[in-house]
Amino acid sequence: MEQRLTVDAITPQITEWTCKIKVIDKFRPRESKDQAVHFQTIIVQDENEEQVCIVLYGDDIGRCHKLFELFDTYLISTAKSNNNIQVLD
């Protein structure tokens, strides 16, 4: 059963979840220093104002170009999370 969670409650062990987020900053796509990786960073916050970064890589940047608009609110479900999730202060 899918759970409605806040950012800080999402772990890699939870496979079915939904989180309501708001886009608060969206950076231009760029390349890593060695130009090996093309990426875009988007900062979002949940209903408790806990902030995290969404990082899009390669072709996902073009596919999601209009998906995350600044200051819009979205429900994200079962996106991949990793052990390095850090809540931004």
mmCIF file of C-alpha atoms in Angstrom:
data_model
loop_
_atom_site.group_PDB
_atom_site.id
_atom_site.type_symbol
_atom_site.label_atom_id
_atom_site.label_comp_id
_atom_site.label_asym_id
_atom_site.label_seq_id
_atom_site.Cartn_x
_atom_site.Cartn_y
_atom_site.Cartn_z
ATOM 1 C CA MET A 1 0.000 0.000 0.000
ATOM 2 C CA GLU A 2 1.323 3.413 -0.977
ATOM 3 C CA GLN A 3 2.117 5.778 1.887
ATOM 4 C CA ARG A 4 1.912 9.605 1.896
ATOM 5 C CA LEU A 5 5.229 10.647 3.438
ATOM 6 C CA THR A 6 7.324 13.728 4.101
ATOM 7 C CA VAL A 7 10.831 13.979 2.679
ATOM 8 C CA ASP A 8 12.591 12.986 5.893
ATOM 9 C CA ALA A 9 10.542 9.776 6.184
ATOM 10 C CA ILE A 10 11.499 8.400 2.750
ATOM 11 C CA THR A 11 14.161 5.684 2.801
ATOM 12 C CA PRO A 12 15.488 3.293 0.142
ATOM 13 C CA GLN A 13 13.664 0.462 1.935
ATOM 14 C CA ILE A 14 10.230 2.051 1.325
ATOM 15 C CA THR A 15 9.255 1.126 -2.216
ATOM 16 C CA GLU A 16 5.771 2.619 -2.513
ATOM 17 C CA TRP A 17 5.294 6.194 -1.356
ATOM 18 C CA THR A 18 3.979 9.620 -2.376
ATOM 19 C CA CYS A 19 5.310 13.001 -1.301
ATOM 20 C CA LYS A 20 3.823 16.441 -1.996
ATOM 21 C CA ILE A 21 6.600 18.842 -3.002
ATOM 22 C CA LYS A 22 6.948 22.428 -4.193
ATOM 23 C CA VAL A 23 9.732 23.550 -6.537
ATOM 24 C CA ILE A 24 11.601 26.424 -4.880
ATOM 25 C CA ASP A 25 14.688 26.694 -7.111
ATOM 26 C CA LYS A 26 15.656 25.335 -10.504
ATOM 27 C CA PHE A 27 19.177 25.663 -11.874
ATOM 28 C CA ARG A 28 20.169 25.644 -15.518
ATOM 29 C CA PRO A 29 21.444 22.350 -16.926
ATOM 30 C CA ARG A 30 25.243 22.129 -16.823
ATOM 31 C CA GLU A 31 28.173 19.788 -17.238
ATOM 32 C CA SER A 32 30.501 18.397 -14.608
ATOM 33 C CA LYS A 33 34.000 19.878 -14.393
ATOM 34 C CA ASP A 34 35.411 17.074 -16.545
ATOM 35 C CA GLN A 35 32.427 17.426 -18.933
ATOM 36 C CA ALA A 36 31.612 13.742 -18.509
ATOM 37 C CA VAL A 37 28.176 14.266 -16.942
ATOM 38 C CA HIS A 38 25.315 16.566 -17.999
ATOM 39 C CA PHE A 39 22.978 17.318 -15.085
ATOM 40 C CA GLN A 40 20.384 19.708 -13.655
ATOM 41 C CA THR A 41 19.635 20.401 -10.004
ATOM 42 C CA ILE A 42 16.156 21.274 -8.717
ATOM 43 C CA ILE A 43 15.506 22.171 -5.070
ATOM 44 C CA VAL A 44 12.112 21.167 -3.688
ATOM 45 C CA GLN A 45 10.453 21.276 -0.289
ATOM 46 C CA ASP A 46 7.690 19.236 1.282
ATOM 47 C CA GLU A 47 4.720 20.377 3.362
ATOM 48 C CA ASN A 48 6.967 20.642 6.447
ATOM 49 C CA GLU A 49 9.395 22.856 4.484
ATOM 50 C CA GLU A 50 12.079 20.135 4.515
ATOM 51 C CA GLN A 51 14.227 20.670 1.421
ATOM 52 C CA VAL A 52 16.035 18.224 -0.843
ATOM 53 C CA CYS A 53 17.644 18.305 -4.276
ATOM 54 C CA ILE A 54 16.356 16.467 -7.295
ATOM 55 C CA VAL A 55 19.144 15.809 -9.788
ATOM 56 C CA LEU A 56 18.287 15.003 -13.393
ATOM 57 C CA TYR A 57 20.926 13.448 -15.661
ATOM 58 C CA GLY A 58 21.419 13.253 -19.417
ATOM 59 C CA ASP A 59 18.270 12.646 -21.472
ATOM 60 C CA ASP A 60 16.032 13.044 -18.400
ATOM 61 C CA ILE A 61 16.743 16.801 -18.470
ATOM 62 C CA GLY A 62 15.015 17.199 -21.842
ATOM 63 C CA ARG A 63 12.180 14.815 -20.965
ATOM 64 C CA CYS A 64 11.434 16.682 -17.723
ATOM 65 C CA HIS A 65 12.055 20.203 -19.076
ATOM 66 C CA LYS A 66 8.517 21.448 -18.446
ATOM 67 C CA LEU A 67 7.682 18.974 -15.716
ATOM 68 C CA PHE A 68 9.134 20.896 -12.756
ATOM 69 C CA GLU A 69 8.055 24.540 -13.002
ATOM 70 C CA LEU A 70 9.280 27.036 -10.410
ATOM 71 C CA PHE A 71 6.890 27.447 -7.441
ATOM 72 C CA ASP A 72 4.477 24.764 -8.711
ATOM 73 C CA THR A 73 3.375 21.896 -6.458
ATOM 74 C CA TYR A 74 3.531 18.198 -7.396
ATOM 75 C CA LEU A 75 2.886 14.749 -6.001
ATOM 76 C CA ILE A 76 5.922 12.535 -6.567
ATOM 77 C CA SER A 77 5.517 8.788 -6.178
ATOM 78 C CA THR A 78 8.067 5.995 -5.798
ATOM 79 C CA ALA A 79 10.999 7.932 -7.259
ATOM 80 C CA LYS A 80 14.400 6.368 -6.719
ATOM 81 C CA SER A 81 16.040 7.436 -3.476
ATOM 82 C CA ASN A 82 19.494 6.541 -2.244
ATOM 83 C CA ASN A 83 21.353 6.208 1.023
ATOM 84 C CA ASN A 84 22.803 9.691 0.612
ATOM 85 C CA ILE A 85 19.561 11.600 1.105
ATOM 86 C CA GLN A 86 20.285 14.728 3.078
ATOM 87 C CA VAL A 87 17.688 17.248 4.163
ATOM 88 C CA LEU A 88 18.880 20.776 3.378
ATOM 89 C CA ASP A 89 18.808 23.366 6.147
#
